[in-house]
Amino acid sequence: MNVVDIRNTAAELPDAWSSHLLGRVGSTGVKVLRMDGRASTPESHDVAEALLVVDGTLRLVADGGEVEVRAGEVYVVEAGVVHAVRPGSSGTLVIVEHLAPPA
């Protein structure tokens, strides 16, 4: 894999909130996406995920509380925790999560 410019990759994605897989480290995937201010519906996952804000701010409701993650910060959503993106989240986000084995 070559060096990836995370910000440029996110900026070139055709749709905000549509992640792009940058690569795998074992069974872990590293994805990037562009946040555009829209909120999301609540969700939870069977495994934890790390949310790293490269630039901008991610606003979440997680496990009933409000969380704000700024550029250079990471937030780990534990497995089974219900979370949703709040309005006003914008910038570049990297998601590190467990992926199913490749086909």
Short mmCIF file of N, CA and C in Angstrom, two decimals:
data_model
loop_
_atom_site.label_atom_id
_atom_site.label_comp_id
_atom_site.label_asym_id
_atom_site.label_seq_id
_atom_site.Cartn_x
_atom_site.Cartn_y
_atom_site.Cartn_z
N MET A 1 0.85 -1.19 0.00
CA MET A 1 0.00 0.00 0.00
C MET A 1 0.88 1.24 0.00
N ASN A 2 0.49 2.22 -0.73
CA ASN A 2 1.22 3.48 -0.80
C ASN A 2 0.76 4.41 0.31
N VAL A 3 1.48 5.51 0.45
CA VAL A 3 1.07 6.55 1.39
C VAL A 3 -0.26 7.13 0.92
N VAL A 4 -1.19 7.34 1.86
CA VAL A 4 -2.51 7.86 1.52
C VAL A 4 -2.69 9.22 2.18
N ASP A 5 -3.12 10.19 1.41
CA ASP A 5 -3.48 11.49 1.94
C ASP A 5 -4.93 11.39 2.41
N ILE A 6 -5.12 11.29 3.70
CA ILE A 6 -6.46 11.03 4.27
C ILE A 6 -7.43 12.15 3.93
N ARG A 7 -7.01 13.39 4.09
CA ARG A 7 -7.92 14.52 3.82
C ARG A 7 -8.35 14.57 2.36
N ASN A 8 -7.39 14.39 1.45
CA ASN A 8 -7.73 14.42 0.02
C ASN A 8 -8.63 13.25 -0.36
N THR A 9 -8.35 12.08 0.20
CA THR A 9 -9.18 10.91 -0.09
C THR A 9 -10.61 11.16 0.35
N ALA A 10 -10.79 11.71 1.55
CA ALA A 10 -12.14 12.01 2.04
C ALA A 10 -12.82 13.07 1.18
N ALA A 11 -12.07 14.10 0.79
CA ALA A 11 -12.65 15.19 -0.02
C ALA A 11 -13.11 14.68 -1.38
N GLU A 12 -12.45 13.66 -1.92
CA GLU A 12 -12.79 13.15 -3.24
C GLU A 12 -13.89 12.10 -3.23
N LEU A 13 -14.33 11.68 -2.06
CA LEU A 13 -15.42 10.70 -2.01
C LEU A 13 -16.69 11.30 -2.58
N PRO A 14 -17.44 10.55 -3.37
CA PRO A 14 -18.63 11.10 -4.01
C PRO A 14 -19.75 11.45 -3.04
N ASP A 15 -19.82 10.75 -1.90
CA ASP A 15 -20.90 11.00 -0.94
C ASP A 15 -20.34 11.12 0.47
N ALA A 16 -20.82 12.13 1.19
CA ALA A 16 -20.48 12.23 2.60
C ALA A 16 -21.08 11.04 3.33
N TRP A 17 -20.45 10.64 4.40
CA TRP A 17 -20.88 9.52 5.25
C TRP A 17 -20.79 8.17 4.55
N SER A 18 -20.18 8.13 3.37
CA SER A 18 -19.94 6.86 2.69
C SER A 18 -18.46 6.56 2.86
N SER A 19 -18.13 5.56 3.67
CA SER A 19 -16.73 5.32 3.99
C SER A 19 -15.99 4.61 2.86
N HIS A 20 -14.69 4.79 2.87
CA HIS A 20 -13.80 4.17 1.90
C HIS A 20 -12.74 3.39 2.68
N LEU A 21 -12.59 2.11 2.38
CA LEU A 21 -11.59 1.29 3.05
C LEU A 21 -10.20 1.63 2.54
N LEU A 22 -9.35 2.13 3.45
CA LEU A 22 -7.97 2.46 3.09
C LEU A 22 -7.08 1.23 3.11
N GLY A 23 -7.37 0.32 4.02
CA GLY A 23 -6.55 -0.88 4.11
C GLY A 23 -6.94 -1.72 5.31
N ARG A 24 -6.29 -2.89 5.40
CA ARG A 24 -6.53 -3.84 6.49
C ARG A 24 -5.23 -4.08 7.24
N VAL A 25 -5.38 -4.30 8.54
CA VAL A 25 -4.29 -4.75 9.38
C VAL A 25 -4.84 -5.98 10.08
N GLY A 26 -4.52 -7.15 9.56
CA GLY A 26 -5.15 -8.37 10.06
C GLY A 26 -6.64 -8.32 9.79
N SER A 27 -7.44 -8.49 10.84
CA SER A 27 -8.89 -8.44 10.68
C SER A 27 -9.46 -7.05 10.96
N THR A 28 -8.58 -6.07 11.09
CA THR A 28 -9.00 -4.70 11.37
C THR A 28 -8.97 -3.87 10.10
N GLY A 29 -10.05 -3.11 9.86
CA GLY A 29 -10.11 -2.23 8.71
C GLY A 29 -9.90 -0.78 9.12
N VAL A 30 -9.26 -0.03 8.25
CA VAL A 30 -9.07 1.41 8.45
C VAL A 30 -9.82 2.09 7.33
N LYS A 31 -10.85 2.87 7.71
CA LYS A 31 -11.71 3.54 6.73
C LYS A 31 -11.65 5.05 6.93
N VAL A 32 -11.96 5.78 5.87
CA VAL A 32 -12.04 7.23 5.95
C VAL A 32 -13.39 7.65 5.39
N LEU A 33 -13.92 8.75 5.94
CA LEU A 33 -15.14 9.33 5.38
C LEU A 33 -15.17 10.82 5.65
N ARG A 34 -16.06 11.47 4.94
CA ARG A 34 -16.25 12.92 5.07
C ARG A 34 -17.56 13.18 5.79
N MET A 35 -17.51 13.96 6.85
CA MET A 35 -18.72 14.35 7.59
C MET A 35 -19.20 15.67 7.01
N ASP A 36 -20.52 15.80 6.85
CA ASP A 36 -21.04 17.01 6.20
C ASP A 36 -22.10 17.76 7.01
N GLY A 37 -22.15 17.54 8.30
CA GLY A 37 -23.08 18.29 9.14
C GLY A 37 -24.39 17.57 9.41
N ARG A 38 -24.68 16.53 8.63
CA ARG A 38 -25.94 15.80 8.84
C ARG A 38 -25.83 14.85 10.02
N ALA A 39 -26.97 14.60 10.63
CA ALA A 39 -27.06 13.64 11.72
C ALA A 39 -27.28 12.23 11.16
N SER A 40 -27.16 11.23 12.04
CA SER A 40 -27.44 9.86 11.62
C SER A 40 -28.41 9.22 12.60
N THR A 41 -28.98 8.11 12.19
CA THR A 41 -29.87 7.37 13.07
C THR A 41 -29.03 6.54 14.04
N PRO A 42 -29.56 6.25 15.22
CA PRO A 42 -28.81 5.46 16.20
C PRO A 42 -28.47 4.07 15.66
N GLU A 43 -27.29 3.58 16.07
CA GLU A 43 -26.84 2.26 15.68
C GLU A 43 -25.96 1.69 16.78
N SER A 44 -25.73 0.40 16.71
CA SER A 44 -24.76 -0.25 17.59
C SER A 44 -24.11 -1.38 16.80
N HIS A 45 -22.98 -1.84 17.29
CA HIS A 45 -22.22 -2.87 16.59
C HIS A 45 -21.82 -3.97 17.56
N ASP A 46 -21.53 -5.15 17.02
CA ASP A 46 -21.13 -6.29 17.85
C ASP A 46 -19.71 -6.16 18.37
N VAL A 47 -18.92 -5.29 17.76
CA VAL A 47 -17.54 -5.08 18.18
C VAL A 47 -17.28 -3.58 18.34
N ALA A 48 -16.25 -3.25 19.11
CA ALA A 48 -15.90 -1.84 19.33
C ALA A 48 -15.36 -1.23 18.04
N GLU A 49 -15.45 0.10 17.96
CA GLU A 49 -14.85 0.83 16.84
C GLU A 49 -14.20 2.09 17.38
N ALA A 50 -13.07 2.46 16.79
CA ALA A 50 -12.37 3.69 17.17
C ALA A 50 -12.68 4.75 16.12
N LEU A 51 -13.04 5.94 16.58
CA LEU A 51 -13.39 7.07 15.71
C LEU A 51 -12.34 8.16 15.91
N LEU A 52 -11.49 8.38 14.91
CA LEU A 52 -10.40 9.35 14.97
C LEU A 52 -10.75 10.53 14.08
N VAL A 53 -10.86 11.70 14.68
CA VAL A 53 -11.17 12.91 13.92
C VAL A 53 -9.85 13.51 13.42
N VAL A 54 -9.70 13.57 12.09
CA VAL A 54 -8.50 14.13 11.48
C VAL A 54 -8.60 15.64 11.44
N ASP A 55 -9.75 16.14 11.01
CA ASP A 55 -10.03 17.57 11.07
C ASP A 55 -11.53 17.76 11.26
N GLY A 56 -11.89 18.88 11.86
CA GLY A 56 -13.30 19.16 12.15
C GLY A 56 -13.70 18.65 13.52
N THR A 57 -14.99 18.37 13.67
CA THR A 57 -15.54 17.93 14.95
C THR A 57 -16.62 16.88 14.72
N LEU A 58 -16.58 15.83 15.51
CA LEU A 58 -17.60 14.79 15.52
C LEU A 58 -18.42 14.96 16.78
N ARG A 59 -19.71 15.12 16.62
CA ARG A 59 -20.63 15.24 17.76
C ARG A 59 -21.48 13.99 17.81
N LEU A 60 -21.44 13.31 18.95
CA LEU A 60 -22.15 12.05 19.11
C LEU A 60 -23.07 12.07 20.32
N VAL A 61 -24.08 11.25 20.24
CA VAL A 61 -24.81 10.80 21.42
C VAL A 61 -24.39 9.34 21.55
N ALA A 62 -23.81 8.99 22.68
CA ALA A 62 -23.33 7.62 22.88
C ALA A 62 -23.71 7.16 24.28
N ASP A 63 -24.42 6.05 24.34
CA ASP A 63 -24.81 5.48 25.62
C ASP A 63 -25.57 6.49 26.48
N GLY A 64 -26.39 7.32 25.81
CA GLY A 64 -27.23 8.28 26.51
C GLY A 64 -26.58 9.61 26.82
N GLY A 65 -25.28 9.77 26.60
CA GLY A 65 -24.59 11.03 26.88
C GLY A 65 -24.08 11.67 25.60
N GLU A 66 -23.79 12.96 25.68
CA GLU A 66 -23.26 13.68 24.51
C GLU A 66 -21.74 13.71 24.57
N VAL A 67 -21.13 13.48 23.41
CA VAL A 67 -19.67 13.44 23.30
C VAL A 67 -19.27 14.33 22.13
N GLU A 68 -18.23 15.12 22.32
CA GLU A 68 -17.68 15.93 21.23
C GLU A 68 -16.22 15.53 21.06
N VAL A 69 -15.87 15.11 19.84
CA VAL A 69 -14.52 14.66 19.52
C VAL A 69 -13.94 15.65 18.51
N ARG A 70 -12.82 16.27 18.87
CA ARG A 70 -12.21 17.30 18.02
C ARG A 70 -11.01 16.74 17.25
N ALA A 71 -10.54 17.52 16.32
CA ALA A 71 -9.37 17.14 15.50
C ALA A 71 -8.23 16.69 16.40
N GLY A 72 -7.66 15.53 16.05
CA GLY A 72 -6.56 14.99 16.82
C GLY A 72 -6.99 14.12 17.98
N GLU A 73 -8.29 13.96 18.18
CA GLU A 73 -8.80 13.13 19.27
C GLU A 73 -9.45 11.87 18.72
N VAL A 74 -9.50 10.85 19.56
CA VAL A 74 -10.12 9.58 19.19
C VAL A 74 -11.12 9.20 20.28
N TYR A 75 -12.20 8.58 19.86
CA TYR A 75 -13.22 8.09 20.79
C TYR A 75 -13.50 6.64 20.43
N VAL A 76 -13.48 5.77 21.43
CA VAL A 76 -13.77 4.35 21.20
C VAL A 76 -15.20 4.08 21.64
N VAL A 77 -16.00 3.61 20.70
CA VAL A 77 -17.37 3.20 20.98
C VAL A 77 -17.30 1.71 21.29
N GLU A 78 -17.61 1.36 22.51
CA GLU A 78 -17.53 -0.04 22.92
C GLU A 78 -18.62 -0.87 22.22
N ALA A 79 -18.39 -2.15 22.10
CA ALA A 79 -19.35 -3.07 21.48
C ALA A 79 -20.70 -2.95 22.18
N GLY A 80 -21.76 -2.91 21.39
CA GLY A 80 -23.12 -2.87 21.91
C GLY A 80 -23.63 -1.52 22.35
N VAL A 81 -22.79 -0.49 22.34
CA VAL A 81 -23.22 0.85 22.77
C VAL A 81 -23.98 1.52 21.63
N VAL A 82 -25.18 1.96 21.93
CA VAL A 82 -25.98 2.69 20.94
C VAL A 82 -25.40 4.09 20.80
N HIS A 83 -25.16 4.50 19.55
CA HIS A 83 -24.58 5.81 19.29
C HIS A 83 -25.16 6.39 17.99
N ALA A 84 -25.15 7.72 17.91
CA ALA A 84 -25.65 8.41 16.72
C ALA A 84 -24.90 9.72 16.56
N VAL A 85 -24.66 10.09 15.32
CA VAL A 85 -24.02 11.36 15.01
C VAL A 85 -25.05 12.47 15.16
N ARG A 86 -24.66 13.54 15.85
CA ARG A 86 -25.52 14.71 16.02
C ARG A 86 -25.29 15.70 14.89
N PRO A 87 -26.28 16.56 14.63
CA PRO A 87 -26.10 17.60 13.60
C PRO A 87 -24.88 18.47 13.91
N GLY A 88 -24.23 18.94 12.87
CA GLY A 88 -23.08 19.81 13.03
C GLY A 88 -21.74 19.11 12.97
N SER A 89 -21.75 17.79 12.83
CA SER A 89 -20.49 17.06 12.70
C SER A 89 -19.96 17.26 11.28
N SER A 90 -18.73 17.76 11.19
CA SER A 90 -18.15 17.98 9.86
C SER A 90 -16.65 17.82 9.92
N GLY A 91 -16.08 17.46 8.78
CA GLY A 91 -14.64 17.27 8.70
C GLY A 91 -14.31 15.88 8.19
N THR A 92 -13.15 15.38 8.58
CA THR A 92 -12.65 14.09 8.12
C THR A 92 -12.56 13.14 9.29
N LEU A 93 -13.09 11.94 9.10
CA LEU A 93 -13.14 10.94 10.16
C LEU A 93 -12.49 9.65 9.68
N VAL A 94 -11.66 9.05 10.52
CA VAL A 94 -11.09 7.73 10.27
C VAL A 94 -11.73 6.77 11.26
N ILE A 95 -12.20 5.65 10.73
CA ILE A 95 -12.83 4.61 11.55
C ILE A 95 -11.94 3.37 11.52
N VAL A 96 -11.64 2.86 12.70
CA VAL A 96 -10.85 1.63 12.82
C VAL A 96 -11.77 0.59 13.45
N GLU A 97 -12.03 -0.49 12.70
CA GLU A 97 -13.00 -1.48 13.17
C GLU A 97 -12.67 -2.88 12.67
N HIS A 98 -13.22 -3.86 13.34
CA HIS A 98 -13.08 -5.25 12.92
C HIS A 98 -13.90 -5.47 11.65
N LEU A 99 -13.32 -6.20 10.70
CA LEU A 99 -14.02 -6.52 9.45
C LEU A 99 -14.11 -8.03 9.29
N ALA A 100 -15.11 -8.44 8.57
CA ALA A 100 -15.22 -9.86 8.22
C ALA A 100 -14.03 -10.21 7.33
N PRO A 101 -13.61 -11.47 7.35
CA PRO A 101 -12.49 -11.87 6.47
C PRO A 101 -12.83 -11.59 5.00
N PRO A 102 -11.81 -11.23 4.21
CA PRO A 102 -12.06 -10.98 2.78
C PRO A 102 -12.53 -12.26 2.07
N ALA A 103 -13.34 -12.08 1.07
CA ALA A 103 -13.88 -13.23 0.32
C ALA A 103 -12.82 -13.85 -0.54
#
